[in-house]
Short mmCIF file of C-alpha atoms in Angstrom, two decimals:
data_model
loop_
_atom_site.label_atom_id
_atom_site.label_comp_id
_atom_site.label_asym_id
_atom_site.label_seq_id
_atom_site.Cartn_x
_atom_site.Cartn_y
_atom_site.Cartn_z
CA MET B 1 -28.97 35.59 -74.51
CA SER B 2 -29.07 31.77 -74.60
CA SER B 3 -30.88 30.02 -71.78
CA GLN B 4 -28.93 27.81 -69.41
CA PRO B 5 -29.52 24.07 -69.83
CA ILE B 6 -31.66 22.47 -67.12
CA PRO B 7 -29.43 20.23 -65.00
CA THR B 8 -30.36 16.58 -64.97
CA ARG B 9 -31.28 15.11 -61.60
CA VAL B 10 -32.29 11.72 -60.26
CA VAL B 11 -35.19 10.44 -58.16
CA LEU B 12 -34.01 7.49 -56.10
CA LEU B 13 -36.83 4.95 -55.77
CA ALA B 14 -36.22 2.54 -52.91
CA GLY B 15 -38.46 0.09 -51.05
CA PRO B 16 -38.54 -3.58 -50.04
CA SER B 17 -38.14 -6.26 -52.71
CA GLY B 18 -41.53 -6.77 -54.32
CA SER B 19 -42.98 -3.40 -53.29
CA GLY B 20 -43.68 -2.42 -56.91
CA LYS B 21 -40.72 -0.13 -57.66
CA SER B 22 -40.10 -1.34 -61.21
CA SER B 23 -43.75 -1.13 -62.25
CA LEU B 24 -44.10 2.32 -60.68
CA ALA B 25 -40.98 3.59 -62.44
CA ALA B 26 -42.25 2.23 -65.74
CA VAL B 27 -45.54 4.14 -65.65
CA THR B 28 -43.84 7.50 -65.07
CA GLY B 29 -42.57 7.64 -68.65
CA LEU B 30 -39.16 8.75 -67.32
CA PRO B 31 -35.86 7.04 -68.17
CA VAL B 32 -35.08 4.34 -65.62
CA LEU B 33 -31.73 3.11 -64.31
CA ARG B 34 -32.05 -0.38 -62.77
CA LEU B 35 -29.89 -0.35 -59.66
CA ASP B 36 -30.24 -4.13 -59.25
CA ASP B 37 -27.91 -4.49 -62.24
CA PHE B 38 -25.09 -3.35 -59.97
CA TYR B 39 -25.18 -6.47 -57.77
CA LYS B 40 -21.84 -8.17 -57.17
CA GLU B 41 -21.26 -11.48 -58.92
CA ALA B 42 -21.33 -14.93 -57.36
CA GLY B 43 -17.84 -15.86 -56.20
CA ASP B 44 -17.00 -12.35 -54.97
CA PRO B 45 -15.32 -12.94 -51.59
CA SER B 46 -16.98 -9.85 -50.11
CA LEU B 47 -20.51 -11.27 -50.51
CA PRO B 48 -22.22 -11.57 -47.09
CA LEU B 49 -24.08 -14.65 -45.80
CA VAL B 50 -27.42 -14.82 -43.98
CA ASP B 51 -26.76 -15.30 -40.28
CA GLY B 52 -26.74 -18.99 -39.42
CA SER B 53 -27.06 -20.04 -43.06
CA ALA B 54 -25.03 -20.85 -46.13
CA ASP B 55 -27.30 -18.62 -48.23
CA ILE B 56 -25.80 -15.48 -49.69
CA ASP B 57 -27.59 -12.46 -48.29
CA TRP B 58 -28.63 -10.65 -51.48
CA ASP B 59 -30.67 -8.25 -49.34
CA SER B 60 -27.56 -6.85 -47.64
CA PRO B 61 -26.11 -3.63 -49.08
CA ARG B 62 -22.74 -5.41 -48.99
CA SER B 63 -23.93 -7.57 -51.93
CA TRP B 64 -24.19 -4.45 -54.09
CA ASP B 65 -21.62 -2.21 -55.83
CA ALA B 66 -22.65 1.25 -54.63
CA ASP B 67 -19.57 3.02 -56.00
CA THR B 68 -20.23 1.93 -59.60
CA ALA B 69 -23.94 2.75 -59.27
CA VAL B 70 -23.21 6.29 -58.06
CA SER B 71 -20.68 6.79 -60.86
CA ALA B 72 -23.32 5.77 -63.42
CA ILE B 73 -25.86 8.20 -61.93
CA VAL B 74 -23.39 11.07 -61.99
CA GLU B 75 -22.39 10.33 -65.57
CA LEU B 76 -26.05 10.27 -66.65
CA CYS B 77 -26.59 13.61 -64.96
CA ARG B 78 -23.53 15.18 -66.54
CA THR B 79 -23.51 13.66 -70.03
CA GLY B 80 -26.93 12.05 -70.57
CA ARG B 81 -25.47 8.60 -71.19
CA THR B 82 -23.59 5.82 -69.46
CA ASP B 83 -22.73 2.14 -69.89
CA VAL B 84 -24.43 -0.13 -67.34
CA PRO B 85 -24.03 -3.82 -66.60
CA VAL B 86 -26.70 -6.35 -67.50
CA TYR B 87 -27.17 -8.60 -64.50
CA ASP B 88 -28.73 -12.08 -64.55
CA ILE B 89 -30.22 -12.75 -61.12
CA ALA B 90 -30.68 -16.47 -61.78
CA THR B 91 -26.95 -16.98 -62.29
CA SER B 92 -25.83 -14.09 -60.06
CA SER B 93 -23.58 -12.77 -62.85
CA ARG B 94 -23.10 -9.86 -65.18
CA VAL B 95 -23.84 -11.15 -68.68
CA GLY B 96 -23.10 -8.04 -70.69
CA ARG B 97 -23.23 -4.24 -70.83
CA GLU B 98 -25.61 -1.83 -72.50
CA ARG B 99 -25.70 1.89 -73.21
CA LEU B 100 -28.34 3.92 -71.39
CA ASP B 101 -28.92 7.20 -73.21
CA ILE B 102 -31.38 9.70 -71.72
CA GLU B 103 -30.23 12.55 -73.99
CA ARG B 104 -31.22 15.88 -72.41
CA THR B 105 -34.04 14.59 -70.20
CA PRO B 106 -33.85 16.68 -67.01
CA LEU B 107 -35.03 13.88 -64.72
CA PHE B 108 -34.68 10.10 -64.49
CA VAL B 109 -35.47 7.38 -61.94
CA ALA B 110 -32.92 5.08 -60.37
CA GLU B 111 -34.81 2.21 -58.71
CA GLY B 112 -33.73 -0.70 -56.58
CA ILE B 113 -33.80 -2.10 -53.07
CA PHE B 114 -30.55 -0.33 -52.20
CA ALA B 115 -31.41 3.10 -53.61
CA ALA B 116 -31.66 4.60 -50.12
CA GLU B 117 -28.06 3.64 -49.44
CA ILE B 118 -26.85 6.37 -51.81
CA VAL B 119 -29.18 9.23 -50.86
CA ASN B 120 -26.54 11.19 -48.98
CA ARG B 121 -23.92 10.69 -51.71
CA CYS B 122 -26.28 11.87 -54.45
CA ARG B 123 -27.28 14.86 -52.32
CA GLU B 124 -23.62 15.81 -51.72
CA LEU B 125 -22.95 15.52 -55.45
CA ASP B 126 -25.91 17.81 -56.15
CA VAL B 127 -27.72 15.38 -58.45
CA LEU B 128 -30.66 14.43 -56.18
CA ALA B 129 -34.21 15.57 -56.95
CA ASP B 130 -36.03 13.33 -54.47
CA ALA B 131 -35.72 9.99 -52.65
CA ILE B 132 -38.76 7.80 -52.14
CA CYS B 133 -39.29 4.52 -50.27
CA LEU B 134 -42.29 2.68 -51.71
CA ARG B 135 -44.14 0.80 -49.01
CA GLY B 136 -47.29 -1.35 -48.65
CA ARG B 137 -48.65 -4.33 -46.72
CA PRO B 138 -45.93 -6.93 -45.93
CA SER B 139 -48.28 -9.76 -46.87
CA THR B 140 -49.03 -8.16 -50.26
CA THR B 141 -45.33 -7.56 -50.85
CA PHE B 142 -44.62 -11.23 -49.99
CA ARG B 143 -47.14 -12.52 -52.53
CA ARG B 144 -46.05 -10.13 -55.28
CA ARG B 145 -42.35 -10.89 -54.72
CA LEU B 146 -42.80 -14.66 -54.66
CA ALA B 147 -44.96 -14.69 -57.78
CA ARG B 148 -42.45 -12.56 -59.68
CA ASP B 149 -39.41 -14.55 -58.53
CA LEU B 150 -41.02 -17.89 -59.36
CA LYS B 151 -42.14 -16.68 -62.78
CA GLU B 152 -38.65 -15.39 -63.60
CA GLY B 153 -36.87 -18.41 -62.07
CA ARG B 154 -34.62 -16.13 -60.09
CA LYS B 155 -33.48 -18.73 -57.54
CA SER B 156 -34.49 -22.17 -56.29
CA VAL B 157 -37.96 -22.49 -54.72
CA PRO B 158 -36.62 -23.35 -51.21
CA PHE B 159 -34.32 -20.32 -51.34
CA LEU B 160 -37.16 -18.02 -52.44
CA LEU B 161 -39.46 -19.27 -49.68
CA ARG B 162 -36.78 -18.81 -47.01
CA ARG B 163 -35.94 -15.36 -48.30
CA GLY B 164 -39.61 -14.35 -48.67
CA TRP B 165 -40.50 -15.35 -45.12
CA ARG B 166 -37.45 -13.57 -43.73
CA LEU B 167 -38.20 -10.38 -45.67
CA MET B 168 -41.89 -10.34 -44.73
CA ARG B 169 -40.97 -10.41 -41.03
CA ALA B 170 -38.32 -7.72 -41.56
CA GLU B 171 -40.28 -5.45 -43.89
CA ARG B 172 -41.27 -2.75 -41.40
CA ALA B 173 -37.69 -2.54 -40.18
CA ILE B 174 -36.46 -2.31 -43.79
CA VAL B 175 -38.75 0.61 -44.49
CA ALA B 176 -37.74 2.33 -41.25
CA ARG B 177 -34.05 2.02 -42.09
CA GLN B 178 -34.57 3.40 -45.60
CA ALA B 179 -36.46 6.32 -44.11
CA GLU B 180 -33.56 6.98 -41.75
CA LEU B 181 -31.25 7.05 -44.76
CA GLY B 182 -33.34 9.83 -46.29
CA ALA B 183 -35.97 8.12 -48.48
CA HIS B 184 -39.52 9.37 -47.88
CA PRO B 185 -41.80 6.34 -47.12
CA CYS B 186 -45.13 6.41 -48.91
CA ALA B 187 -47.66 4.38 -50.89
CA LYS B 188 -47.96 4.45 -54.67
CA PRO B 189 -50.34 7.46 -55.02
CA GLU B 190 -48.10 9.79 -53.03
CA ALA B 191 -45.00 8.44 -54.77
CA LEU B 192 -46.53 9.27 -58.15
CA GLY B 193 -47.33 12.76 -56.90
CA ARG B 194 -43.78 13.34 -55.75
CA LEU B 195 -42.39 12.04 -59.05
CA ALA B 196 -44.71 14.36 -60.96
CA ALA B 197 -43.56 17.30 -58.82
CA ALA B 198 -39.91 16.45 -59.51
CA ALA B 199 -40.62 16.16 -63.23
CA ALA B 200 -42.18 19.62 -63.13
CA GLY B 201 -39.03 21.03 -61.56
CA ARG B 202 -40.40 21.26 -58.02
CA HIS B 203 -37.51 19.31 -56.46
CA ARG B 204 -37.98 17.90 -52.99
CA THR B 205 -34.36 17.12 -52.20
CA PRO B 206 -34.47 15.45 -48.76
CA ALA B 207 -32.72 17.13 -45.87
CA ALA B 208 -29.65 15.45 -44.49
CA GLY B 209 -30.44 12.87 -41.86
#
């Protein structure tokens, strides 16, 4: 009798911008889907603005294409491959597409600041292994985020400073909201433990909120 194939599932890795999601995902050795590549493009009329400002609010879930991200996750779980956009943050535009092929890997990570927004949808579609919100000290997150964004030239310096200050003040509320959406808030050591458990088949699918 042939054994049944192990279904592929996803660990959603959320957390504030600069919390270390990308570096944590990289050290797991698992395939990684970058959810930030599903941002909407500049000029999209549905993009939200920061209250009282002309700045686009790239930290609002409304700046992100959740439907396409979920479709990519489901396709990866069902077929082991999908085409994903390549997004350039500096120009706020999709500059190409690339094939992500995870073959028969039973687990992969989808990481991004909006990952918690799709916890319920991934649970309902029966593709969710776990959902984690990576958290740390707001001041540390501020420094890490600013250094990264300046190095990569993501936006203008005034914009990055305004955004960084706003996010540092809002960080605890951001983590609380992501926890309400179903992502378990924790620091890096616990996150690595949960990822290892999911990789070993000990799924921790979060209960519905």
